[in-house]
Amino acid sequence: NAGVMQNPRHLVRRRGQEARLRCSPMKGHSHVYWYRQLPEEGLKFMVYLQKENIIDESGMPKERFSAEFPKEGPSILRIQQVVRGDSAAYFCASSPLIRDRADEQFFGPGTRLTVL
Amino acid sequence: DAKTTQPPSMDCAEGRAANLPCNHSTISGNEYVYWYRQIHSQGPQYIIHGLKNNETNEMASLIITEDRKSSTLILPHATLRDTAVYYCIVRVVNTDKLIFGTGTRLQVFP
């Protein structure tokens, strides 16, 4: 049973370009979360999605950032017109989220974005 | 903001028990205590969670005080591979997002 998969593992972009980060949840998981980790800091929640729905985007910057989790295919975190401050590790997590149970989130290996 | 307070760093000798404390004095009745760790720059790894009873699994034990205002994660026989940043998180069931603080950097030495 493969774990959470993220690609690419490393991504280099120049200022002003677009970055697309992909996340495939564990088999049977329909809930995806994105977190960002700036250098030497802890992880910060960005967005929580279920299939075709954004449930909580309270941690997403208001501009340039968007996320989706289509019915088919991986979840995508998209950053438009990247700036140097977007350089970070972006982690995706998934869970089955069975109601009335405290479910753990399983994390992927992360995508390290470097903006030149 | 994180609702937990942890010491920034701790050391532990290999083979000894590592006891990592966490304060969560404002925890609510429906909030669980979760522990994750992050080894180097890998994705966080789930360790254990509990509500009010002590919990044990193959990785660790979690001791929660009776008033639930603090807890301790115990790694019974620390190895060099346990060197990591350990995060204590309080989380309401089914609110989903994890709020990470700064964690405790545990260094296990030979």
CSV table of N, CA and C in Angstrom, one decimal, chain A residues 53-113:
chain,number,residue,atom,x,y,z
A,53,ASN,N,-14.2,19.5,-3.4
A,53,ASN,CA,-14.6,20.5,-2.5
A,53,ASN,C,-13.5,21.1,-1.7
A,54,ILE,N,-13.5,22.4,-1.5
A,54,ILE,CA,-12.5,23.0,-0.5
A,54,ILE,C,-13.3,23.2,0.8
A,55,ILE,N,-12.8,22.5,1.8
A,55,ILE,CA,-13.5,22.5,3.1
A,55,ILE,C,-13.0,23.7,4.0
A,56,ASP,N,-11.7,23.9,4.0
A,56,ASP,CA,-11.1,24.9,4.9
A,56,ASP,C,-9.9,25.5,4.1
A,57,GLU,N,-9.9,26.7,3.8
A,57,GLU,CA,-8.7,27.4,3.1
A,57,GLU,C,-8.2,28.5,3.9
A,58,SER,N,-8.4,28.5,5.2
A,58,SER,CA,-8.1,29.6,6.1
A,58,SER,C,-6.6,29.9,6.1
A,59,GLY,N,-5.8,29.0,5.7
A,59,GLY,CA,-4.3,29.2,5.7
A,59,GLY,C,-3.7,29.6,4.4
A,60,MET,N,-4.6,29.7,3.4
A,60,MET,CA,-4.1,30.0,2.1
A,60,MET,C,-3.9,31.5,1.9
A,61,PRO,N,-2.8,32.0,1.4
A,61,PRO,CA,-2.7,33.4,1.0
A,61,PRO,C,-3.8,33.8,0.0
A,62,LYS,N,-4.3,35.0,0.2
A,62,LYS,CA,-5.4,35.4,-0.6
A,62,LYS,C,-5.2,35.5,-2.1
A,63,GLU,N,-3.9,35.8,-2.5
A,63,GLU,CA,-3.6,36.0,-3.9
A,63,GLU,C,-2.6,34.9,-4.3
A,64,ARG,N,-2.7,34.6,-5.6
A,64,ARG,CA,-1.7,33.8,-6.3
A,64,ARG,C,-1.7,32.3,-6.0
A,65,PHE,N,-2.4,31.9,-4.8
A,65,PHE,CA,-2.4,30.5,-4.4
A,65,PHE,C,-3.8,29.9,-4.7
A,66,SER,N,-3.8,28.7,-5.2
A,66,SER,CA,-5.1,28.0,-5.3
A,66,SER,C,-4.9,26.5,-5.2
A,67,ALA,N,-5.9,25.8,-4.9
A,67,ALA,CA,-5.8,24.3,-4.7
A,67,ALA,C,-7.1,23.7,-5.2
A,68,GLU,N,-6.9,22.5,-5.7
A,68,GLU,CA,-8.0,21.7,-6.2
A,68,GLU,C,-7.8,20.2,-5.9
A,69,PHE,N,-8.9,19.5,-5.8
A,69,PHE,CA,-8.8,18.0,-5.7
A,69,PHE,C,-9.9,17.5,-6.5
A,70,PRO,N,-9.6,17.2,-7.8
A,70,PRO,CA,-10.7,16.8,-8.7
A,70,PRO,C,-11.2,15.4,-8.4
A,71,LYS,N,-12.3,15.0,-9.0
A,71,LYS,CA,-12.9,13.7,-8.8
A,71,LYS,C,-11.9,12.6,-9.2
A,72,GLU,N,-11.2,12.9,-10.3
A,72,GLU,CA,-10.2,11.9,-10.8
A,72,GLU,C,-8.8,12.6,-10.8
A,73,GLY,N,-7.8,11.9,-10.3
A,73,GLY,CA,-6.4,12.5,-10.4
A,73,GLY,C,-6.0,13.1,-9.1
A,74,PRO,N,-4.8,13.6,-9.1
A,74,PRO,CA,-4.2,14.1,-7.8
A,74,PRO,C,-4.7,15.5,-7.4
A,75,SER,N,-4.4,15.8,-6.2
A,75,SER,CA,-4.7,17.2,-5.7
A,75,SER,C,-3.5,18.1,-6.3
A,76,ILE,N,-3.9,19.3,-6.6
A,76,ILE,CA,-2.9,20.2,-7.2
A,76,ILE,C,-2.9,21.5,-6.3
A,77,LEU,N,-1.7,21.9,-5.9
A,77,LEU,CA,-1.5,23.2,-5.3
A,77,LEU,C,-0.8,24.1,-6.4
A,78,ARG,N,-1.4,25.2,-6.7
A,78,ARG,CA,-0.9,26.0,-7.8
A,78,ARG,C,-0.5,27.4,-7.2
A,79,ILE,N,0.7,27.8,-7.6
A,79,ILE,CA,1.2,29.1,-7.2
A,79,ILE,C,1.5,29.9,-8.4
A,80,GLN,N,0.8,31.0,-8.6
A,80,GLN,CA,1.0,31.8,-9.8
A,80,GLN,C,2.0,32.9,-9.4
A,81,GLN,N,2.8,33.3,-10.4
A,81,GLN,CA,3.7,34.5,-10.3
A,81,GLN,C,4.5,34.4,-9.0
A,82,VAL,N,5.3,33.3,-8.9
A,82,VAL,CA,6.0,33.0,-7.7
A,82,VAL,C,7.0,34.1,-7.4
A,83,VAL,N,7.2,34.3,-6.1
A,83,VAL,CA,8.2,35.2,-5.5
A,83,VAL,C,9.2,34.5,-4.6
A,84,ARG,N,10.3,35.1,-4.3
A,84,ARG,CA,11.3,34.4,-3.5
A,84,ARG,C,10.8,33.9,-2.2
A,85,GLY,N,9.8,34.7,-1.6
A,85,GLY,CA,9.2,34.3,-0.3
A,85,GLY,C,8.4,33.0,-0.4
A,86,ASP,N,8.1,32.5,-1.6
A,86,ASP,CA,7.4,31.3,-1.7
A,86,ASP,C,8.3,30.0,-1.6
A,87,SER,N,9.6,30.3,-1.6
A,87,SER,CA,10.5,29.2,-1.4
A,87,SER,C,10.3,28.5,-0.1
A,88,ALA,N,10.0,27.2,-0.1
A,88,ALA,CA,9.6,26.5,1.1
A,88,ALA,C,9.5,25.0,0.7
A,89,ALA,N,9.2,24.2,1.8
A,89,ALA,CA,8.8,22.8,1.5
A,89,ALA,C,7.3,22.8,1.7
A,90,TYR,N,6.7,22.1,0.7
A,90,TYR,CA,5.2,22.0,0.7
A,90,TYR,C,4.9,20.5,1.0
A,91,PHE,N,4.1,20.3,2.0
A,91,PHE,CA,3.8,18.9,2.4
A,91,PHE,C,2.3,18.7,2.2
A,92,CYS,N,2.0,17.5,1.7
A,92,CYS,CA,0.6,17.1,1.6
A,92,CYS,C,0.4,16.0,2.5
A,93,ALA,N,-0.8,15.9,3.1
A,93,ALA,CA,-1.2,14.8,4.0
A,93,ALA,C,-2.6,14.3,3.6
A,94,SER,N,-2.9,13.1,3.9
A,94,SER,CA,-4.2,12.5,3.6
A,94,SER,C,-4.7,11.8,4.8
A,95,SER,N,-6.0,11.6,4.9
A,95,SER,CA,-6.6,10.8,5.9
A,95,SER,C,-8.0,10.3,5.4
A,96,PRO,N,-8.4,9.2,6.0
A,96,PRO,CA,-9.7,8.6,5.6
A,96,PRO,C,-10.9,9.4,6.3
A,97,LEU,N,-10.6,10.0,7.4
A,97,LEU,CA,-11.5,10.8,8.1
A,97,LEU,C,-12.9,10.1,8.3
A,98,ILE,N,-12.8,9.0,9.1
A,98,ILE,CA,-14.0,8.4,9.5
A,98,ILE,C,-14.7,9.2,10.6
A,99,ARG,N,-15.9,9.5,10.5
A,99,ARG,CA,-16.6,10.3,11.5
A,99,ARG,C,-16.5,9.7,12.9
A,100,ASP,N,-16.4,10.6,13.9
A,100,ASP,CA,-16.4,10.2,15.3
A,100,ASP,C,-15.2,9.4,15.7
A,101,ARG,N,-14.2,9.5,14.9
A,101,ARG,CA,-12.9,8.9,15.3
A,101,ARG,C,-11.8,9.9,15.0
A,102,ALA,N,-10.8,9.9,15.9
A,102,ALA,CA,-9.7,10.8,15.7
A,102,ALA,C,-8.7,10.1,14.7
A,103,ASP,N,-8.7,10.6,13.5
A,103,ASP,CA,-7.8,9.9,12.5
A,103,ASP,C,-6.5,10.7,12.3
A,104,GLU,N,-5.5,9.9,12.2
A,104,GLU,CA,-4.2,10.5,11.9
A,104,GLU,C,-4.1,10.9,10.5
A,105,GLN,N,-3.2,11.9,10.2
A,105,GLN,CA,-2.9,12.3,8.9
A,105,GLN,C,-1.6,11.7,8.5
A,106,PHE,N,-1.5,11.2,7.3
A,106,PHE,CA,-0.3,10.6,6.7
A,106,PHE,C,0.3,11.6,5.8
A,107,PHE,N,1.6,11.9,6.0
A,107,PHE,CA,2.2,12.9,5.2
A,107,PHE,C,3.1,12.3,4.1
A,108,GLY,N,3.2,13.1,3.0
A,108,GLY,CA,4.0,12.8,1.9
A,108,GLY,C,5.4,13.3,2.2
A,109,PRO,N,6.4,13.0,1.3
A,109,PRO,CA,7.8,13.4,1.4
A,109,PRO,C,8.0,14.9,1.2
A,110,GLY,N,7.0,15.6,0.6
A,110,GLY,CA,7.2,17.0,0.4
A,110,GLY,C,7.7,17.4,-1.0
A,111,THR,N,7.4,18.6,-1.4
A,111,THR,CA,8.0,19.2,-2.6
A,111,THR,C,8.8,20.5,-2.1
A,112,ARG,N,10.1,20.5,-2.5
A,112,ARG,CA,10.9,21.7,-2.1
A,112,ARG,C,10.9,22.6,-3.3
A,113,LEU,N,10.3,23.8,-3.1
A,113,LEU,CA,10.2,24.8,-4.1
A,113,LEU,C,11.3,25.8,-3.9
